[in-house]
XYZ file of C-alpha atoms in Angstrom:
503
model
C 31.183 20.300 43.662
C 33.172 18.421 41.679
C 30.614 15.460 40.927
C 28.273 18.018 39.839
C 29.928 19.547 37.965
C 30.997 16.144 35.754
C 27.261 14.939 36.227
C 26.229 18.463 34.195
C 29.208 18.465 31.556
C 27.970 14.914 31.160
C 23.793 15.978 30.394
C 25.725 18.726 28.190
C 26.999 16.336 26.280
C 24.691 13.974 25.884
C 22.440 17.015 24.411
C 24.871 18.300 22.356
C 26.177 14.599 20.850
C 22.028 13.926 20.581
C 21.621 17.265 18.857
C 23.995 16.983 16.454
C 23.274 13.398 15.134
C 19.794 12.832 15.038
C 18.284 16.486 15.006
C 20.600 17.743 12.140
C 23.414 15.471 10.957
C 21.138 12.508 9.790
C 19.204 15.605 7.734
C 22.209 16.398 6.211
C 22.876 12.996 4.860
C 20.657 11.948 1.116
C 17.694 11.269 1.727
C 17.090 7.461 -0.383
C 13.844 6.993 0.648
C 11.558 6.883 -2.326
C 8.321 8.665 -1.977
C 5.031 7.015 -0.552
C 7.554 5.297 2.048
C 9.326 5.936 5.429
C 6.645 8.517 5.639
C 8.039 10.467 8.559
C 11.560 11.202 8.092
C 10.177 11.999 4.726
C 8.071 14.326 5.997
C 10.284 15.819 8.155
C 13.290 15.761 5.773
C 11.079 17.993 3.346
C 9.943 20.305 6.298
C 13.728 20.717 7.102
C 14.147 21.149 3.389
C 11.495 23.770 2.708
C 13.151 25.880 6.072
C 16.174 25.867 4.270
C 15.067 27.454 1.223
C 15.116 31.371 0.384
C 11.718 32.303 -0.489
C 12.270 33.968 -4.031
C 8.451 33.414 -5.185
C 5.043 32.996 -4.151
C 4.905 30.050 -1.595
C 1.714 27.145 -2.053
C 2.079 24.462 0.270
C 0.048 21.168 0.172
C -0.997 20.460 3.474
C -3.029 16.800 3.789
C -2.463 12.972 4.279
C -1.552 10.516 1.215
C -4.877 12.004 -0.112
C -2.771 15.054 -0.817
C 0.424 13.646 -2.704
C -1.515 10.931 -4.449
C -3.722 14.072 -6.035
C -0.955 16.296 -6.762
C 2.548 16.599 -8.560
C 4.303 19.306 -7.542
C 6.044 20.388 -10.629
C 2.909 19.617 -12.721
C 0.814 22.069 -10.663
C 3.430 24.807 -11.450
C 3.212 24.348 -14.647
C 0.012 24.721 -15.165
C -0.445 27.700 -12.788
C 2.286 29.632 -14.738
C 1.079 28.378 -18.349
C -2.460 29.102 -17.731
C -2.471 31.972 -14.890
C 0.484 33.583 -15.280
C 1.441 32.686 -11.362
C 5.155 31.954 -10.924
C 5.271 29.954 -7.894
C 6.889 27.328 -5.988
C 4.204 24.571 -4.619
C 5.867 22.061 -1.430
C 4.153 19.423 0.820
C 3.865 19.190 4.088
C 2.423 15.672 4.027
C 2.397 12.139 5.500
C 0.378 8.963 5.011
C -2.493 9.407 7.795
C -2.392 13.105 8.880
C -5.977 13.707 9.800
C -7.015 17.034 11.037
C -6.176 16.795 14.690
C -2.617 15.995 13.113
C -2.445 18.672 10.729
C -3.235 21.140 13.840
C -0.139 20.200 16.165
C 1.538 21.114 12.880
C 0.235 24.822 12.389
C 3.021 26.345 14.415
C 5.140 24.337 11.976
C 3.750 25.525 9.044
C 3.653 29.384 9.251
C 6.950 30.028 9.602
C 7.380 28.807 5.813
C 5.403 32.067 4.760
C 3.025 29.819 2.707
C 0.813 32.810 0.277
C -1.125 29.853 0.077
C -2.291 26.248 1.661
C -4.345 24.076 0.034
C -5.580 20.895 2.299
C -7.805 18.366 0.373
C -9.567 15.430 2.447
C -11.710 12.807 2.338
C -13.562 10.127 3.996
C -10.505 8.413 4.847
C -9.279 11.553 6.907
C -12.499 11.605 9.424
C -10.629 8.456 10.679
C -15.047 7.836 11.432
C -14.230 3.631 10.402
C -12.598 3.755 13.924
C -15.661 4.184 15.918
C -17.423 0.656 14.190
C -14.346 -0.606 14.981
C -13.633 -0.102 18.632
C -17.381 -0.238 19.314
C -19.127 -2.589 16.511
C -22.462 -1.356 17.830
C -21.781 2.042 18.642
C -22.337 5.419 16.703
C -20.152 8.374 15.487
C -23.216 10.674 16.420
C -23.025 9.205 19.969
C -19.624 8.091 20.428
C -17.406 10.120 23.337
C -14.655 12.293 21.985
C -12.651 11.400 24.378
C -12.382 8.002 23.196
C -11.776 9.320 19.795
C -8.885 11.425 20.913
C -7.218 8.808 23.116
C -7.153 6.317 20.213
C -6.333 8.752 17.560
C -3.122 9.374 19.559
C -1.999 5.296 20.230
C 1.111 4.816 19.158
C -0.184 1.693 16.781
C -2.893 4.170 15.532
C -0.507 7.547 14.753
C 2.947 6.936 15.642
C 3.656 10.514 14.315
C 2.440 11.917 17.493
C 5.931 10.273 19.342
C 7.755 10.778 16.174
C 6.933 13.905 14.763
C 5.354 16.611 17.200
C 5.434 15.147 21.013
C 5.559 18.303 21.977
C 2.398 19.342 21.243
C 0.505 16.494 21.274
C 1.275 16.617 24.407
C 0.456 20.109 24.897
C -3.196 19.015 23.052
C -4.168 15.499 24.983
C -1.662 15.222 27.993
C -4.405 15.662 30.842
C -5.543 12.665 28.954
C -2.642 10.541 29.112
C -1.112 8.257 31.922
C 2.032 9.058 34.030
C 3.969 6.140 31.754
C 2.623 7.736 28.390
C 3.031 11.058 29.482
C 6.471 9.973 29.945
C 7.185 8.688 26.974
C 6.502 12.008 25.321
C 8.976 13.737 27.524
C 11.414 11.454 26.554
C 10.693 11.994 22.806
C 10.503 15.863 22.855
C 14.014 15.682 24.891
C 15.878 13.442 23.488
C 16.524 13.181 19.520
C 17.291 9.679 19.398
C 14.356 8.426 21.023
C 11.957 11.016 19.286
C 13.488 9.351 15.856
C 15.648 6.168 16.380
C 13.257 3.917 13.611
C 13.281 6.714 11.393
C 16.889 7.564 11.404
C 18.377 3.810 11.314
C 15.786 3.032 7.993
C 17.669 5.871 5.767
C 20.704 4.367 7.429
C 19.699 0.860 5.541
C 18.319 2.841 2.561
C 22.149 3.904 2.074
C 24.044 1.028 3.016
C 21.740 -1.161 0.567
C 22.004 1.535 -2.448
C 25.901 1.407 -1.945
C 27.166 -1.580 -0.540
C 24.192 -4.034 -0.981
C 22.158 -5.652 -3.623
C 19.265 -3.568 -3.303
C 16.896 -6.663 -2.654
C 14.687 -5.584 0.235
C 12.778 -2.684 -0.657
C 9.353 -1.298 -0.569
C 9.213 0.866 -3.361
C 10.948 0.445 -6.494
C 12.932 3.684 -7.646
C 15.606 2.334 -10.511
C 15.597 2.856 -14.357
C 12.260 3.634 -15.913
C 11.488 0.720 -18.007
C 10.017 1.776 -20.691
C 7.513 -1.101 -21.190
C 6.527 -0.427 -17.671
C 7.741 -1.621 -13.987
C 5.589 -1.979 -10.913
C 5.776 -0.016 -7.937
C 7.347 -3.612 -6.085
C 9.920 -3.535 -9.062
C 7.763 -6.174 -11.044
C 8.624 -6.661 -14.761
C 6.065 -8.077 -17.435
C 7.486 -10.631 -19.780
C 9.702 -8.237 -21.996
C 11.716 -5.253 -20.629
C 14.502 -3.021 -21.683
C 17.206 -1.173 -20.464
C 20.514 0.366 -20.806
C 24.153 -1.276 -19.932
C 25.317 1.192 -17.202
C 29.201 0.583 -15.201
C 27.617 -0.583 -12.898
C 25.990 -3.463 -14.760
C 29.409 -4.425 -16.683
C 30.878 -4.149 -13.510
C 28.865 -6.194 -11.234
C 25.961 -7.656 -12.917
C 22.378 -6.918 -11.699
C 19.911 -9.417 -9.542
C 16.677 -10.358 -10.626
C 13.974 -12.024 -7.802
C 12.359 -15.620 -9.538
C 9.054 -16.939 -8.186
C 8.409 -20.175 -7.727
C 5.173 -19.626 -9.693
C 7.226 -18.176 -12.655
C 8.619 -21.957 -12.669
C 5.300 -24.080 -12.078
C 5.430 -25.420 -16.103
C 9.498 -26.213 -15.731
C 12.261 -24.286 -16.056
C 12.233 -20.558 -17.336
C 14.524 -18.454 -19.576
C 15.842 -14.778 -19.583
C 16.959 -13.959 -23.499
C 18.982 -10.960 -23.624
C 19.283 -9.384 -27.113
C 21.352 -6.142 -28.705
C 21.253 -6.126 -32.503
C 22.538 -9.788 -33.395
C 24.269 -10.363 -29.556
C 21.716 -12.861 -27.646
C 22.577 -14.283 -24.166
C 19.660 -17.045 -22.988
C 19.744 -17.637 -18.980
C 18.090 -20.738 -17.661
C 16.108 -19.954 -14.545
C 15.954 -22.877 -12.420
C 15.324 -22.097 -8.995
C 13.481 -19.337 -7.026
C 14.843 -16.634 -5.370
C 17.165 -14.154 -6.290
C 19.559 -14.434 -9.151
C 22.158 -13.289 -9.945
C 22.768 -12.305 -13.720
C 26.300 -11.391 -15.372
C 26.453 -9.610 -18.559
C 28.287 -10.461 -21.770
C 30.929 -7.565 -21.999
C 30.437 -7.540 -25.458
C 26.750 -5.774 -24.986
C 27.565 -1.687 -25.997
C 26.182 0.976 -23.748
C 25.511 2.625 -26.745
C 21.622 0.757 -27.424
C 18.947 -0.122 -25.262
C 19.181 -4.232 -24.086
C 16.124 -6.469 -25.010
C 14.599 -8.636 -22.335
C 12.172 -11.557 -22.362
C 11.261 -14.520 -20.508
C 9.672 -17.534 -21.490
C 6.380 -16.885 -19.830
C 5.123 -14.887 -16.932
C 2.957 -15.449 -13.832
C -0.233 -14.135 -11.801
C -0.344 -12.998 -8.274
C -4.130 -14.642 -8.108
C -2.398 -17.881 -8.544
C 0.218 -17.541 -5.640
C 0.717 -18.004 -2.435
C 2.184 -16.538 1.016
C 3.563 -12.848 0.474
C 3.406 -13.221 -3.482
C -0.388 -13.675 -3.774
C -2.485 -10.706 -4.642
C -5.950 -9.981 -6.673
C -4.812 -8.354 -9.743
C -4.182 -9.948 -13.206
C -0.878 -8.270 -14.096
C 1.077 -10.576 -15.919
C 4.168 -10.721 -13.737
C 7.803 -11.269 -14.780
C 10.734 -11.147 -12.796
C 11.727 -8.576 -9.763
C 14.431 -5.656 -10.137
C 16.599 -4.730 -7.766
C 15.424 -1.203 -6.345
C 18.203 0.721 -8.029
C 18.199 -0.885 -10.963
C 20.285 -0.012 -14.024
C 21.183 3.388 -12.246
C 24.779 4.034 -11.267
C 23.847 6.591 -8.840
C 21.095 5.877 -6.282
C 18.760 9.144 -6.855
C 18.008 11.025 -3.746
C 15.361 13.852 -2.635
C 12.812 12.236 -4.228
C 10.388 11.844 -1.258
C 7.576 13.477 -3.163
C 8.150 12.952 -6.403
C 6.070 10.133 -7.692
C 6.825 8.173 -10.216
C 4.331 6.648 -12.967
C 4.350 2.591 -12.261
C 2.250 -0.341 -14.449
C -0.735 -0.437 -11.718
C -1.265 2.975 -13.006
C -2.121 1.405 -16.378
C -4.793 -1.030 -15.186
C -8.149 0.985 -15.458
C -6.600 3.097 -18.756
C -9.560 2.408 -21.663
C -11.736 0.111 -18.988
C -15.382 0.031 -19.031
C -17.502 0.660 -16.286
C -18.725 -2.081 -16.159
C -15.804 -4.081 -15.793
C -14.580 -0.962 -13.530
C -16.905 -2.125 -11.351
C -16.011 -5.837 -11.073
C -12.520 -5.656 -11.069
C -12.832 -2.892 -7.935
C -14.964 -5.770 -6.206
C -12.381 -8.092 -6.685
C -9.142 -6.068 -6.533
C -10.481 -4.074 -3.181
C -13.178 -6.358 -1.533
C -12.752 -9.843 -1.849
C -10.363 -12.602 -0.081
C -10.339 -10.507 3.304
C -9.057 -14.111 4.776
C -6.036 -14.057 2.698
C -5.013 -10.774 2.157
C -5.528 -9.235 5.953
C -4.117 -5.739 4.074
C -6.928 -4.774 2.866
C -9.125 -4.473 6.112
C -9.163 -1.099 6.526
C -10.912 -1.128 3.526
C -13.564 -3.553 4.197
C -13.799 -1.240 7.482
C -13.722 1.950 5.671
C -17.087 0.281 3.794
C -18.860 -0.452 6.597
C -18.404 2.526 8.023
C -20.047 3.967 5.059
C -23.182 1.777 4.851
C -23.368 2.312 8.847
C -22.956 5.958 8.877
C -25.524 6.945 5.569
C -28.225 5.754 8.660
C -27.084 8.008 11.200
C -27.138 12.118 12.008
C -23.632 14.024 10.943
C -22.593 15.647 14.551
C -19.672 17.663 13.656
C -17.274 15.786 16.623
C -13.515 15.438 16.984
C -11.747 15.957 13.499
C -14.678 18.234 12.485
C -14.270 20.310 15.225
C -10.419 20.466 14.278
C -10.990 21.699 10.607
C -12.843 24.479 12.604
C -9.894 25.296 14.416
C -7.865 24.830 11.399
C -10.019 27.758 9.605
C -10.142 30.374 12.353
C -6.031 29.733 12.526
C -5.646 30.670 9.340
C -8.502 33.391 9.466
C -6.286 35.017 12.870
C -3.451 34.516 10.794
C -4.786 36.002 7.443
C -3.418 33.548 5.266
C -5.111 32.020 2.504
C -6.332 28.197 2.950
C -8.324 26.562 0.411
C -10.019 23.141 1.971
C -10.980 20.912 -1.232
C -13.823 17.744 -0.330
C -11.668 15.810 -2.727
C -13.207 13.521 -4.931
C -13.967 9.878 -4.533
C -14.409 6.910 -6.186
C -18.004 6.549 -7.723
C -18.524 3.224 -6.365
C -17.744 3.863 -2.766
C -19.521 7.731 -3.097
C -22.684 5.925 -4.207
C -22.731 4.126 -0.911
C -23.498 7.180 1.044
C -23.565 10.249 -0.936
C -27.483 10.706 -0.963
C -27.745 10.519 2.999
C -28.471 13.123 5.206
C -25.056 12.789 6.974
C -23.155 13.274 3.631
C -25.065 16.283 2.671
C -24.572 18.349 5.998
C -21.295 17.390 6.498
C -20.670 19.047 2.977
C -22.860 21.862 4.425
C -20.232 21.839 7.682
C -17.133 22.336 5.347
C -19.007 24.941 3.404
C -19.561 26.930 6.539
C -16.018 27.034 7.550
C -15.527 29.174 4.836
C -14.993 33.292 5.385
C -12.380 35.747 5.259
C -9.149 34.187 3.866
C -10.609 30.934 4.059
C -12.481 29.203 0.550
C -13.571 25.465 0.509
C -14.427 24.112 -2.977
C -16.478 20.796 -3.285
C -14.896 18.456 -6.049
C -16.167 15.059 -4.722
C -17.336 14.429 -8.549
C -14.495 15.926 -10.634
C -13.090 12.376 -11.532
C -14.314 9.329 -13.499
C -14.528 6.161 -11.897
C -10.975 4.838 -14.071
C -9.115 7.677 -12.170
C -8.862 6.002 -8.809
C -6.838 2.839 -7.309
C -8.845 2.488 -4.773
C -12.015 4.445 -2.928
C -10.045 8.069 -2.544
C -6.411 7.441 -4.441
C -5.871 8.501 -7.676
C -3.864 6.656 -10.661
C -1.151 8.425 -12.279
C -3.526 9.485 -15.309
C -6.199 10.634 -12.167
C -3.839 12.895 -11.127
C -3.337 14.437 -13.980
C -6.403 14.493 -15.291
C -6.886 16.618 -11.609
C -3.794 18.937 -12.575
C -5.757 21.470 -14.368
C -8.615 21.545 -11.984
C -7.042 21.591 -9.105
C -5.022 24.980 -11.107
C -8.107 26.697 -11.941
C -9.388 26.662 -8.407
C -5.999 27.899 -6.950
C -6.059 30.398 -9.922
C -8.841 32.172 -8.683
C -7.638 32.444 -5.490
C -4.910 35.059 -6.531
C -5.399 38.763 -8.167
């Protein structure tokens, strides 16, 4: 009696200890991760965020993949809906890089206890997750492929990670009379026990914080500091001049800049700091990062003038630093640059960056060949861009074959008659897509009744609204991602058709 009873306090309190740190207490704690990164605990650090919340006005949530929160900007969105249409709302995502339809399903029981009046979901190509037929079968056929297949890869750990992470649960509710005793374990473990359900996620806001307050903010994948006001790239890349203000932090403890061994191939490089007639030169010498010490006569009154000698190309590099773009490239921030405090909550609020800038005033014509080069080319060097070289050939493959409305088409039919049951309003949006990449399939047979699919999910509370050619071709990044200016060129568009929706 007594050993069982110790062997239960024990399972108590390994539920209760689990419970407590990685189901709330790590929710509790700032979330540092900026957005477009650590995707999950993002995700599920906003869902815990929008549960929280009273619900004082009419409720729009954006329901998607990266699709969705590279199209939209929250606080823009309201804006315009309240400017324009008189609608006083809040609008929230429930979004994560990679949340196809069968995904966005195991999350509907999520989702309608947030009492959304509205959910918009916009998808694309990219969301079909079709390239993954060519690839596990390079002579096979989405009209002939087994769904089966489909399902069992779609929930791999290596393909959607979020299934372990996120909602084992009902994934395994979904697909676990197609799983094998060790998998089907796995997902026990993960709906059990917190800190295997969310160990990666919870130990990378762990290093977000450390690094923000004890480190030197050097390994990063997004950059999230001062707002340069000549421009910064996502990666924290300067151009040759840049600005910014003398914060405590900075006369404290300096700031570290990252130096490329390219930004050294003609000799040694200088950093010339300037404030009215104050100038401080620093001779860069050697790659990697620097450190750099202020004069403690600069004033935090005025804005400090940067400028190097020269700048560098990522076309010219090698190793991790080589790229296809022709940014001219300075020097690398630190991620919290010039900030004293290390902002927080920002997990879906993006920020404008320089690659945004690229396309501003282009032709089409050079459009086109720098979207060749930038997307296409050099697969044997930059193995990151494969899924786009796959995401082509599935288009060129699939303009040839019949649409059959399989696997994540048959989800956004569930989708619909959940929301039609429920009586909530859903708005599905074919969202547009590059011109280039459209143009490789959009006159087949297979595009056209697959538009003729989504239009016949519509009915009752459920609308679908085709905007595949809303946006010029200078609006993406890439074949379904806007640019900063994309998006809010979209703004307004994506308002009126939400506008309508409501009396």
């Amino acid at each position: 009696m007594k050993n069982a009873i110790l062997i239960l306090s024990f399972f108590v309190s390994l539920f209760f200890i689990d419970y407590l740190v990685f189901r709330k207490f790590q929710y509790e704690l700032p979330n540092e991760s900026p957005w477009n990164t650590n995707h999950f605990f993002n995700f599920l650090y906003e869902y815990k965020r929008i549960q929280s919340l009273p619900k004082l006005k009419k409720r729009i949530i954006i329901l998607g993949s990266s699709i969705a929160y590279f199209s939209i900007q929250a606080k823009d969105l309201e804006s315009e809906l309240k400017q324009k249409y008189k609608l006083d709302v809040e609008v929230f995502f429930l979004a994560y890089a990679g949340n196809s339809p069968l995904y966005v399903y195991l999350l509907l029981d999520w989702l309608f206890p947030l009492e959304p009046d509205l959910v918009v979901y916009p998808v694309n190509f990219i969301d079909y997750r079709l390239h993954r037929t060519y690839v596990l079968f390079p002579n096979g056929k989405n009209e002939t492929v087994s769904e089966d297949i489909l399902i069992q890869d779609a929930l791999t750990f290596g393909e959607a990670p979020q299934s372990l992470w996120v909602f084992p649960w009902e994934t395994w509710r979904e697909a676990g009379s197609q799983m094998d005793a060790n998998t089907q374990a796995k997902y026990l473990m993960s709906g059990l026990f917190g800190f295997y359900q969310t160990k990666d996620l919870f130990f990378q806001n762990l290093t977000n914080l450390y690094q923000h307050r004890f480190g030197r903010n050097t390994s990063y994948h997004l950059y999230m500091g001062y707002p340069i006001p000549e421009g910064i790239s996502g990666m924290g890349w300067t151009g040759k001049k840049f600005s910014f203000p003398v914060t405590k932090k900075i006369r404290r403890s300096g700031f570290w800049i990252e130096v490329t061994p390219f930004l050294l191939k003609d000799g040694p490089n200088h950093l010339v700091l300037r404030q009215g007639n104050l100038t401080q030169v620093f001779p860069l010498t050697k790659p990697g990062w620097t450190k750099v010490e202020l004069d403690p006569n600069f004033s935090m009154e005025s804005l400090v003038q940067a400028e190097l000698d020269r700048t560098w190309f990522a076309y010219e590099a090698a190793g991790a630093y080589l790229d296809f773009h022709r940014d001219p490239m300075g020097v690398r921030l630190e991620q919290t640059f010039a900030l004293d405090r290390p902002p927080s909550g920002e997990q879906y609020i993006r920020r404008r960056v320089s690659e945004d800038n690229r396309y501003e005033g282009m032709s089409d014509k050079d459009y086109r060949l720098y979207f060749e080069y930038r997307l296409l080319e050099g697969l044997e060097f930059r193995p990151g861009i494969g899924y786009l070289v796959a995401l082509k050939n599935a288009k060129l493959r699939i303009r040839e074959e019949n649409f059959t409305p399989k696997f994540h088409f048959q989800y956004l039919q569930k989708i619909a008659d959940r929301f039609r049951k429920k009586e909530i309003p859903f708005l599905l949006i074919n969202n547009p897509e590059n011109p280039i990449s459209l143009e490789w399939y959009k006159s087949s047979n297979w595009y056209k009744d697959h538009l003729l699919f989504l239009k016949s999910l519509e009915g009752g509370t459920v609308h679908f609204v085709d905007l595949h050619s809303a946006l010029p071709i200078q609006g993406f990044s890439d074949f379904h991602h806007f640019t900063y200016p994309g998006m809010e060129q979209m703004n307004p568009i994506y308002a009126k058709e939400i506008g309508n929706l409501f009396p």
